mmCIF file of C-alpha atoms in Angstrom:
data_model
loop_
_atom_site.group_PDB
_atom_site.id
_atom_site.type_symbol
_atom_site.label_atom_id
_atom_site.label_comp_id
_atom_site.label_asym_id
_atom_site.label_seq_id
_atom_site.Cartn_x
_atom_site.Cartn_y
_atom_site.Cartn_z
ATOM 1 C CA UNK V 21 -150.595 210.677 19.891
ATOM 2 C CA UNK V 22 -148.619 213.856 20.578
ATOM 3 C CA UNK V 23 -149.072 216.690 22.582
ATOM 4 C CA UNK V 24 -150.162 219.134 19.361
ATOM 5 C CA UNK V 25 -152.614 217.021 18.685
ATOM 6 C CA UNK V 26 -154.193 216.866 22.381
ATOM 7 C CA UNK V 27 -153.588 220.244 22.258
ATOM 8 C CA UNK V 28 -155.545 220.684 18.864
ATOM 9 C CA UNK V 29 -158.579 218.290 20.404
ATOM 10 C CA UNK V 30 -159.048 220.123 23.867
ATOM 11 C CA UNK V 31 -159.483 223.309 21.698
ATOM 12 C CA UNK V 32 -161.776 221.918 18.982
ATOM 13 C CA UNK V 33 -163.571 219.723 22.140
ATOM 14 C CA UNK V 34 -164.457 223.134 23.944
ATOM 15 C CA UNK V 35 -165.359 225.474 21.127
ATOM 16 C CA UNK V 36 -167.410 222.390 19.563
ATOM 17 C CA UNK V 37 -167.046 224.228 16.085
ATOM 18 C CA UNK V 38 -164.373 223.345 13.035
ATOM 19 C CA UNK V 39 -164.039 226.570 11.947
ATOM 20 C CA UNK V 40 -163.995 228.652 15.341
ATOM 21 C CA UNK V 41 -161.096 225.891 16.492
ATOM 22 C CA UNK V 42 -158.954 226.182 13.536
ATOM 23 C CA UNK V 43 -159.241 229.909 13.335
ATOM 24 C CA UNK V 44 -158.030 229.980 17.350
ATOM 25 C CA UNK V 45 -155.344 227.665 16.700
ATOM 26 C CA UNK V 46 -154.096 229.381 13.395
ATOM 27 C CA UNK V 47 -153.968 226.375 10.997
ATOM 28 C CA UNK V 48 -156.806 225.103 8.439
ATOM 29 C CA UNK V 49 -159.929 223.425 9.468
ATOM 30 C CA UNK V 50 -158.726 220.355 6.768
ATOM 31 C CA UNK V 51 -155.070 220.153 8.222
ATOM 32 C CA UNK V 52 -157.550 220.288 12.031
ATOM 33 C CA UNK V 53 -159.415 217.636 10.699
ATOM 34 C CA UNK V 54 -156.708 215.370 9.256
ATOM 35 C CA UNK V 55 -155.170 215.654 13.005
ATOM 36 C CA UNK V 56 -158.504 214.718 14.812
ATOM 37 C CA UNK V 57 -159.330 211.485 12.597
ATOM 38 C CA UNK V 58 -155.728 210.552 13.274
ATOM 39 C CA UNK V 59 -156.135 210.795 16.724
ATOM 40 C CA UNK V 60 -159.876 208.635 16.289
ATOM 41 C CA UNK V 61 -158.012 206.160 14.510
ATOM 42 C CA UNK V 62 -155.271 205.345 16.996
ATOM 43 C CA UNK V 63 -157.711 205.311 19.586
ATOM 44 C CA UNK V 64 -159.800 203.078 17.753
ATOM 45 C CA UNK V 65 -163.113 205.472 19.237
ATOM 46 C CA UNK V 66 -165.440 208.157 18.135
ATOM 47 C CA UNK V 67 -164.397 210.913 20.149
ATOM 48 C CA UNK V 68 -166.621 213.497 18.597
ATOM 49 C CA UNK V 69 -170.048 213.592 16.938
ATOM 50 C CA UNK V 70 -170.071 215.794 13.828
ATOM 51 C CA UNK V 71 -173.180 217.352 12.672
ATOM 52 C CA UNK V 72 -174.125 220.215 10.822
ATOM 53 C CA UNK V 73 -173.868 223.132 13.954
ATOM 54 C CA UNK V 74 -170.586 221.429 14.877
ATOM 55 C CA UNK V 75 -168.866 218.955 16.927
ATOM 56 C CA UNK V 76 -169.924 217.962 20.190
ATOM 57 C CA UNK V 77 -167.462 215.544 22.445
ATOM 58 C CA UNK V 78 -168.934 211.680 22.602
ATOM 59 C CA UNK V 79 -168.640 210.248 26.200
ATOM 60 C CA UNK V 80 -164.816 208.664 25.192
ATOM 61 C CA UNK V 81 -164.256 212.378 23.725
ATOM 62 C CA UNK V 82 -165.236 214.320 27.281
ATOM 63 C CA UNK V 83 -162.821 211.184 29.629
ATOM 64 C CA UNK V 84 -159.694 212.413 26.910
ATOM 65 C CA UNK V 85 -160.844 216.089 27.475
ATOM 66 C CA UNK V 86 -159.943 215.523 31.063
ATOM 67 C CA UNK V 87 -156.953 214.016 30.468
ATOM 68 C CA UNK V 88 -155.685 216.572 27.927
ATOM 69 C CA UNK V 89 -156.492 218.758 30.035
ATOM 70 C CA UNK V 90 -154.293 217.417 32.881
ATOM 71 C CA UNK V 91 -151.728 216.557 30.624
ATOM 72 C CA UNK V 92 -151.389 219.856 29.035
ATOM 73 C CA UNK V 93 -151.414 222.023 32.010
ATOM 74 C CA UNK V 94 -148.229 219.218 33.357
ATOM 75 C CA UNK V 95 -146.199 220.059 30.208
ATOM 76 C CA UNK V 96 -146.888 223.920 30.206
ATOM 77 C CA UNK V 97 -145.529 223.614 34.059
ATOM 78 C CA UNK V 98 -142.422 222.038 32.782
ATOM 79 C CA UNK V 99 -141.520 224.241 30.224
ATOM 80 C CA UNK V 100 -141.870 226.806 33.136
ATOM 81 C CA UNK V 101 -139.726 224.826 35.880
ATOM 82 C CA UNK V 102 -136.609 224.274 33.227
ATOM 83 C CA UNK V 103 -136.769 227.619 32.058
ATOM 84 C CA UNK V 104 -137.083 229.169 35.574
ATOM 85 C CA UNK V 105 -134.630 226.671 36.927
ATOM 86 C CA UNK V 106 -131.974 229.487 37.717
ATOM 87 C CA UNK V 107 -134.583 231.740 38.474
ATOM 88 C CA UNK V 108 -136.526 232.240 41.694
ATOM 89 C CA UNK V 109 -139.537 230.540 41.907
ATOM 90 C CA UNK V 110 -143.072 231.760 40.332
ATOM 91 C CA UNK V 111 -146.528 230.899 38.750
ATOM 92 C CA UNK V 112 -149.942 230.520 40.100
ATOM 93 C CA UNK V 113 -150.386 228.716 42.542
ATOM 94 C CA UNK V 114 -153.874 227.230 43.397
ATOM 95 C CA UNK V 115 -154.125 226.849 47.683
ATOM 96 C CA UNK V 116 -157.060 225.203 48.891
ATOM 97 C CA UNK V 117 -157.626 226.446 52.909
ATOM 98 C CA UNK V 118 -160.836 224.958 55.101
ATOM 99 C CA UNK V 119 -162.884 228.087 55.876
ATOM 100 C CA UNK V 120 -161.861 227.789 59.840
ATOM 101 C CA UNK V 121 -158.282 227.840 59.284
ATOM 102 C CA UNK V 122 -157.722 230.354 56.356
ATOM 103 C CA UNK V 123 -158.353 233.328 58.446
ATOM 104 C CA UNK V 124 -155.670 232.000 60.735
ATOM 105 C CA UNK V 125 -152.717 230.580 58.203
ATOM 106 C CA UNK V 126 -153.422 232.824 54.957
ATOM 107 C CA UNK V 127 -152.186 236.388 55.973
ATOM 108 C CA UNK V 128 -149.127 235.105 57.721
ATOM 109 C CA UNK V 129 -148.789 233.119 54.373
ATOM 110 C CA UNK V 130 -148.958 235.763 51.850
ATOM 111 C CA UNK V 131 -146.659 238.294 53.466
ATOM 112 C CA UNK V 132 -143.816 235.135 53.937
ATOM 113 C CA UNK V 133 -144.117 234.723 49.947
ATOM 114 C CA UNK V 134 -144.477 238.333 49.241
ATOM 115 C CA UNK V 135 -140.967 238.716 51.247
ATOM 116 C CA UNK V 136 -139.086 235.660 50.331
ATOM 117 C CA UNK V 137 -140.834 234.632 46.688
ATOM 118 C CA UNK V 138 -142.254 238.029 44.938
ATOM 119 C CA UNK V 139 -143.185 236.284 41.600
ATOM 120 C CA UNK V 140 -145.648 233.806 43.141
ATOM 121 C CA UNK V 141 -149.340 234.405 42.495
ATOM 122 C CA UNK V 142 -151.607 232.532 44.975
ATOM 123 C CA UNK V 143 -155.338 231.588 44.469
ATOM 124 C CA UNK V 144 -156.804 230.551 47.634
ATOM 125 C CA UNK V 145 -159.985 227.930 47.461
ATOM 126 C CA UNK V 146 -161.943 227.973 50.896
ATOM 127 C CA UNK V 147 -164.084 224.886 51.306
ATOM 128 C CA UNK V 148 -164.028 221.462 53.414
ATOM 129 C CA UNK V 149 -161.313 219.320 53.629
ATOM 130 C CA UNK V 150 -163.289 216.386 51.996
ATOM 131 C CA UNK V 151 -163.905 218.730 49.037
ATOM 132 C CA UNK V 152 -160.196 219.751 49.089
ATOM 133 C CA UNK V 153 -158.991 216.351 48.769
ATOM 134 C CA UNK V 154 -161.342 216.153 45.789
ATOM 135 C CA UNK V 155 -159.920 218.889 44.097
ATOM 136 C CA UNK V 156 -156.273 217.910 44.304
ATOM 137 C CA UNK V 157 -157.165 214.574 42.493
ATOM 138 C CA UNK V 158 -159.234 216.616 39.693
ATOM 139 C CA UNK V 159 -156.130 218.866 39.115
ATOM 140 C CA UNK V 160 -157.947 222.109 40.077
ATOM 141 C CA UNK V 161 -155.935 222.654 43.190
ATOM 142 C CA UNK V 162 -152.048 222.275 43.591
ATOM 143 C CA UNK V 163 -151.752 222.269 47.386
ATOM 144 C CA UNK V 164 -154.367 221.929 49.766
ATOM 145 C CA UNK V 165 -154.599 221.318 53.714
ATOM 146 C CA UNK V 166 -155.926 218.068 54.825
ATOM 147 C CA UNK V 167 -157.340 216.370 57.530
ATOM 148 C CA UNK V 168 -155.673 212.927 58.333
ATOM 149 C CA UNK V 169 -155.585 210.263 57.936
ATOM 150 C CA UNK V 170 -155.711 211.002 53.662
ATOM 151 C CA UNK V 171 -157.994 208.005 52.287
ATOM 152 C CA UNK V 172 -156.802 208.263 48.409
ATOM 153 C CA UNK V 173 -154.183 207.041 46.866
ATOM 154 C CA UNK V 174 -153.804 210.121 44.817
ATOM 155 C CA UNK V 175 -153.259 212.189 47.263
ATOM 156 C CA UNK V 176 -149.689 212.716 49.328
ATOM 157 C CA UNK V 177 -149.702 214.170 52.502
ATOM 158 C CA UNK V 178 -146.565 215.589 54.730
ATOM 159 C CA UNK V 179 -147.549 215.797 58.387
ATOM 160 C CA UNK V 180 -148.066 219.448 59.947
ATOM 161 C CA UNK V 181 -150.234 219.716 62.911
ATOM 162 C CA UNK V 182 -152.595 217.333 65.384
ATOM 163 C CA UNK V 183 -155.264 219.515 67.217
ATOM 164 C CA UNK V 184 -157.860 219.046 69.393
ATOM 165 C CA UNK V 185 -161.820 219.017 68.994
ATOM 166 C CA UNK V 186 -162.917 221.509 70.880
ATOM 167 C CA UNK V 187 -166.655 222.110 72.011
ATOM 168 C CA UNK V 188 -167.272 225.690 72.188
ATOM 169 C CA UNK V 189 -169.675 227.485 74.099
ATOM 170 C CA UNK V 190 -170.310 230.788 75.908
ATOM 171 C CA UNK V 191 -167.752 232.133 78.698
ATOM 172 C CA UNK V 192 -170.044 232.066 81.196
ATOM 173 C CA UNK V 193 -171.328 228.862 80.882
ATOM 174 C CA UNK V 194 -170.467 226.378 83.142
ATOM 175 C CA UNK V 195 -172.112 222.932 81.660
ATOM 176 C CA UNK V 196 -168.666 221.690 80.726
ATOM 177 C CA UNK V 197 -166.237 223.164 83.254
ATOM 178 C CA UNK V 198 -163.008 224.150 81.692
ATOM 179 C CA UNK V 199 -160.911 221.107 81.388
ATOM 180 C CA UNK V 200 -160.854 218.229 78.951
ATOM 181 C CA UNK V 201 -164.000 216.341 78.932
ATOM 182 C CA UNK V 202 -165.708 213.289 77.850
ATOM 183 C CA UNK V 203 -167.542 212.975 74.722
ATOM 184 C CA UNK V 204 -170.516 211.419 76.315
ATOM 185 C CA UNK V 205 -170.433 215.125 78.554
ATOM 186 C CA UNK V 206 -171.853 216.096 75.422
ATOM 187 C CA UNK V 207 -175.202 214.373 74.983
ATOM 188 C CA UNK V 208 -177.538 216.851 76.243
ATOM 189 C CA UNK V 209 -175.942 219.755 75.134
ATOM 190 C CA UNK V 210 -177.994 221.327 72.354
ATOM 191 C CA UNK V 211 -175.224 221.199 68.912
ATOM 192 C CA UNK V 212 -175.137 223.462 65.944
ATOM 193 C CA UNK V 213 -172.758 221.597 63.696
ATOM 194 C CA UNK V 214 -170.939 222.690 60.783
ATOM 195 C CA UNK V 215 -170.743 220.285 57.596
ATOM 196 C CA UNK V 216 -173.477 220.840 54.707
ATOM 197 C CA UNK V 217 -172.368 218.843 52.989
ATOM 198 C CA UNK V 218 -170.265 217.368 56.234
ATOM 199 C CA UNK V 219 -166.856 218.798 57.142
ATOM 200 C CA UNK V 220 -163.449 216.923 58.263
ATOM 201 C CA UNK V 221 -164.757 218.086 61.915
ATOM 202 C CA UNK V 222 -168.403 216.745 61.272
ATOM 203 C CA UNK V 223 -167.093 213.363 60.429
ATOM 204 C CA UNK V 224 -164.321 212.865 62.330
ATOM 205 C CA UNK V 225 -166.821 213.499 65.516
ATOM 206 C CA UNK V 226 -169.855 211.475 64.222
ATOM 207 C CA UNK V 227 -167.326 208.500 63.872
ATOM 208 C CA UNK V 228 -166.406 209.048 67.111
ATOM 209 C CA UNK V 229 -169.965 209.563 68.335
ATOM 210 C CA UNK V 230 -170.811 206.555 66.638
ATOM 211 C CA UNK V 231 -167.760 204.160 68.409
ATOM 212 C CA UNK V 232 -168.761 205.172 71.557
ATOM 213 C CA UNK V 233 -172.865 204.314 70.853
ATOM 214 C CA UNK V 234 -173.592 207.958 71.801
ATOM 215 C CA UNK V 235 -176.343 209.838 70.200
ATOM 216 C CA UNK V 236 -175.982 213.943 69.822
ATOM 217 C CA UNK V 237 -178.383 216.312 70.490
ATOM 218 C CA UNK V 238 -178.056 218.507 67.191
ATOM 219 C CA UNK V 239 -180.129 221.575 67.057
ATOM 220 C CA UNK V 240 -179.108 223.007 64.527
ATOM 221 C CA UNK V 241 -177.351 222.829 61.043
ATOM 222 C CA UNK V 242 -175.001 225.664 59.417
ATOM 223 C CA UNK V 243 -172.322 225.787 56.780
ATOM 224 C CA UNK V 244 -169.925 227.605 58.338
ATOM 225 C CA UNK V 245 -168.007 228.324 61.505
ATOM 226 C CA UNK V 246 -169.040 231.946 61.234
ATOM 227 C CA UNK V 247 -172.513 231.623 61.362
ATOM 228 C CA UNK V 248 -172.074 228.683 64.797
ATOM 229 C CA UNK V 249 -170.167 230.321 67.097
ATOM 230 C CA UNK V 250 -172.652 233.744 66.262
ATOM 231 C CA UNK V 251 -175.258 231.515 67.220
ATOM 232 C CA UNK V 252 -173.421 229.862 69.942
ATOM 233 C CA UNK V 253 -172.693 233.379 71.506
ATOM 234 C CA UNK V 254 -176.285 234.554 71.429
ATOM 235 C CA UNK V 255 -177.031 231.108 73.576
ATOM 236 C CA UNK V 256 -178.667 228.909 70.718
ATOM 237 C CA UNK V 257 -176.240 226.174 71.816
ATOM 238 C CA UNK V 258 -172.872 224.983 71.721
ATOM 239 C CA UNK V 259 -170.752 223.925 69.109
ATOM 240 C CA UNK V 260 -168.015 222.093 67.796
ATOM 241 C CA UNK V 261 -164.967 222.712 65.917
ATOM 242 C CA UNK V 262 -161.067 224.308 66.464
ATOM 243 C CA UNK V 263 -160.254 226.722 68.954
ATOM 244 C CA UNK V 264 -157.918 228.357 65.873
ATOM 245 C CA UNK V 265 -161.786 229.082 64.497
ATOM 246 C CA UNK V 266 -162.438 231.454 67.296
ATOM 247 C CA UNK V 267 -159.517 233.004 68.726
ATOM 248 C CA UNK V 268 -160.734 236.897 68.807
ATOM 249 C CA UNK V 269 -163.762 235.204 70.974
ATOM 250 C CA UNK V 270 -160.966 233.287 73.192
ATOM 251 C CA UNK V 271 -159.145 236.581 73.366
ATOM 252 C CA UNK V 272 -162.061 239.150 73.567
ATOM 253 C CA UNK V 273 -163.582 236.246 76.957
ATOM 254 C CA UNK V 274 -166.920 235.984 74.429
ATOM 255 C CA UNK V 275 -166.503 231.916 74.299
ATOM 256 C CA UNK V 276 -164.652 229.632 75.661
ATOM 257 C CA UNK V 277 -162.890 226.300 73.791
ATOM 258 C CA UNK V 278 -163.200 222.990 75.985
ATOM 259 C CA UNK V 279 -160.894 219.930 74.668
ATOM 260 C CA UNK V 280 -162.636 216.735 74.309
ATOM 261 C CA UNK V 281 -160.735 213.808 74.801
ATOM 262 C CA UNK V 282 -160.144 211.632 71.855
ATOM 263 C CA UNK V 283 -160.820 213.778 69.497
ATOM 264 C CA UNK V 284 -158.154 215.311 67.475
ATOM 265 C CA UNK V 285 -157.243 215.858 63.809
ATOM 266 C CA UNK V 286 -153.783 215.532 62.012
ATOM 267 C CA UNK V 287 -153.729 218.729 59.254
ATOM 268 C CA UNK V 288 -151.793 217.341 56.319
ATOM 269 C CA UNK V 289 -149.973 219.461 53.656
ATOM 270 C CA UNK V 290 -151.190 217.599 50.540
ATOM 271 C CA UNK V 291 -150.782 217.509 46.934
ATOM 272 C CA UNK V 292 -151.336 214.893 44.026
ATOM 273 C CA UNK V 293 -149.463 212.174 44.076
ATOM 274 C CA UNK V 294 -149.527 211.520 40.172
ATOM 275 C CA UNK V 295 -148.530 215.471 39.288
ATOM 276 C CA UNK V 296 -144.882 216.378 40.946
ATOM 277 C CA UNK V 297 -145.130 219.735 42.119
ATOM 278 C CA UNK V 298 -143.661 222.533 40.342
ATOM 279 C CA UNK V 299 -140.740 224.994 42.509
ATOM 280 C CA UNK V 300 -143.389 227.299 42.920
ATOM 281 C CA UNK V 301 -145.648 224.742 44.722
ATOM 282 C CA UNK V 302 -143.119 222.815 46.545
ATOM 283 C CA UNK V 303 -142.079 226.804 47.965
ATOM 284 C CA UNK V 304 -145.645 227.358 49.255
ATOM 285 C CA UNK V 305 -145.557 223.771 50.678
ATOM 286 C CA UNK V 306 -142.351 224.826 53.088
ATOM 287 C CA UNK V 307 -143.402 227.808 53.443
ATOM 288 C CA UNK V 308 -146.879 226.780 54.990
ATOM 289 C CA UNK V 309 -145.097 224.453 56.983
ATOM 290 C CA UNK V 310 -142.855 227.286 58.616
ATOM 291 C CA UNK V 311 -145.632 229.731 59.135
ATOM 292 C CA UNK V 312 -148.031 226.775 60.827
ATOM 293 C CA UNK V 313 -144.525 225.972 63.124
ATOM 294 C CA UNK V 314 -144.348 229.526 64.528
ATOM 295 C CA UNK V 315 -148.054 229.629 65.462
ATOM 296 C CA UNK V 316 -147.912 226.443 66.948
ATOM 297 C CA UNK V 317 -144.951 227.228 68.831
ATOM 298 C CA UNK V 318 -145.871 230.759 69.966
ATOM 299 C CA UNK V 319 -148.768 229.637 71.344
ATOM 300 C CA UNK V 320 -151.027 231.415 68.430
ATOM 301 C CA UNK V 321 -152.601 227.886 67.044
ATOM 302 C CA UNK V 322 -154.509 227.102 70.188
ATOM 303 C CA UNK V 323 -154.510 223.374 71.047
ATOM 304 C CA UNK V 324 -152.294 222.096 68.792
ATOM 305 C CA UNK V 325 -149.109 220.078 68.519
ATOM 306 C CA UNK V 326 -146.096 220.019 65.725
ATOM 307 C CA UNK V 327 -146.603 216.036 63.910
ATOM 308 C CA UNK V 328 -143.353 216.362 62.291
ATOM 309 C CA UNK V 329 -141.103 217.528 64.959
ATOM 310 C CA UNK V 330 -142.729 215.084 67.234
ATOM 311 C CA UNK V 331 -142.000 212.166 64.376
ATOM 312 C CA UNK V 332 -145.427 211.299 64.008
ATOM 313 C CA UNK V 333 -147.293 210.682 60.320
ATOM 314 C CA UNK V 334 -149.743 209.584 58.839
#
């Protein structure tokens, strides 16, 4: 098995049609066919089923489709990494964000590459971290931040941040005072939770709830931040989540962000464990890492705390 022949399968595998494959790949649909049984035979499977309209992929055919895939797009990304080697980083590269914390860490982001590495393209993915984690394992994603601790095996993680849970509700409202409170403070209050399907944040306080043998009053159930803390600020309730997720509301006195003890999340820098990343990805990596520092340290990442200069992991 070589990679021309993968190469020659994944095509054939997608277009499900001998003649449309070998006319894409520029060679003739016998010489495509002499490669394919080859591949069969060494196998020792069926990986397609050949009928008169086509081929379609047999359930062995569509697991090697995934791996060709992931092994094709690793050897493209090494040809680019030698041949760039004395060149400044470049390529796509795919960024997965939670939709609380992109607003906050993605602008900063882009204008640090833009100045420092020109010739990298990002893609940014917005979607739990759950999801995210998912997504690094499939190969669709080459960094992504986490929430700690990372469950898979897959997945490695560099420390970055630990912040606090926060429950949000309106300035004026007194139910929770302004310090740090107890989780069990929040039992009557009427939730709107994020997490459909459930978030890092949904989870991580859930578990917590569910330690403590506390039951929450939830209300109401959204997908995103954006539509909670609108409904929190017309009085529906409070909710919870980050106070990164609402800092023109901190700053414009619209809500207020109340720690609750216990509760906090380590955000992890991750990428798969089984696919080194290329320059490109390891310079996003560092330079999310620097750009999550100075907001922490300026004081524009509310309630949160560096892991890595404090020596913490995960």
């Amino acid at each position: 098995m070589d990679l021309r022949q993968l190469r020659y399968f994944k095509v054939l595998a997608t277009l499900q049609h001998f003649g449309r494959a070998s006319a894409a790949l520029h060679i003739a649909q016998p010489a495509l066919s002499r490669q394919i049984r080859l591949l069969e035979e060494e196998l020792g499977v069926r990986l397609l089923e050949r009928h008169v309209r086509g081929a379609t992929p047999t359930p062995e055919g569509l697991v090697l489709l995934d791996r060709a895939s992931f092994l094709l797009r690793y050897a493209d990304q090494v040809k680019v990494d030698i041949a760039d080697l004395a060149a400044s980083p470049r390529g796509l590269v795919a960024l997965g964000l939670t939709p609380a914390l992109a607003p906050l860490l993605f602008i900063p982001l882009a204008e640090a590459l833009r100045e420092q590495y020109p010739e990298i393209r990002l893609r940014l993915v917005e979607n739990f971290a759950p999801a995210l984690q998912d997504a690094l394992l499939q190969g669709t994603l080459d960094v992504a931040l986490l929430s700690g601790p990372v469950s898979s095996p897959g997945v490695s993680a560099v420390p970055l941040v630990a912040e606090s849970l926060c429950a949000i509700g309106p300035w004026g409202d007194t139910a929770l005072g302004d310090g740090p409170v107890e989780m069990e403070q929040l039992q009557d209050l009427p939730l709107i939770l994020t997490g459909v399907p459930k978030s890092g944040v949904r989870l991580a306080l859930e578990a917590l709830a569910a330690r403590q043998g506390l039951e929450l009053q939830v209300s109401m159930e959204v997908e995103s931040i954006e539509v909670a803390r609108r409904l929190v600020a017309r009085g529906f309730g409070w909710t919870v989540h980050f106070a990164a997720a609402i800092r023109e509301e901190l700053q414009a006195q619209r809500l207020k962000a109340v720690p609750i003890r216990g509760l906090e999340l380590h955000r992890m820098i991750g990428y798969a464990a089984a696919r080194p990343p290329s320059r490109a990805s390891l310079a996003v990596m560092e330079t999310l890492r620097r750009v999550a520092r100075d907001l922490a340290v300026e004081g524009d990442w509310p309630n949160s705390r560096l892991l890595a200069e404090m020596g913490e992991g995960d």
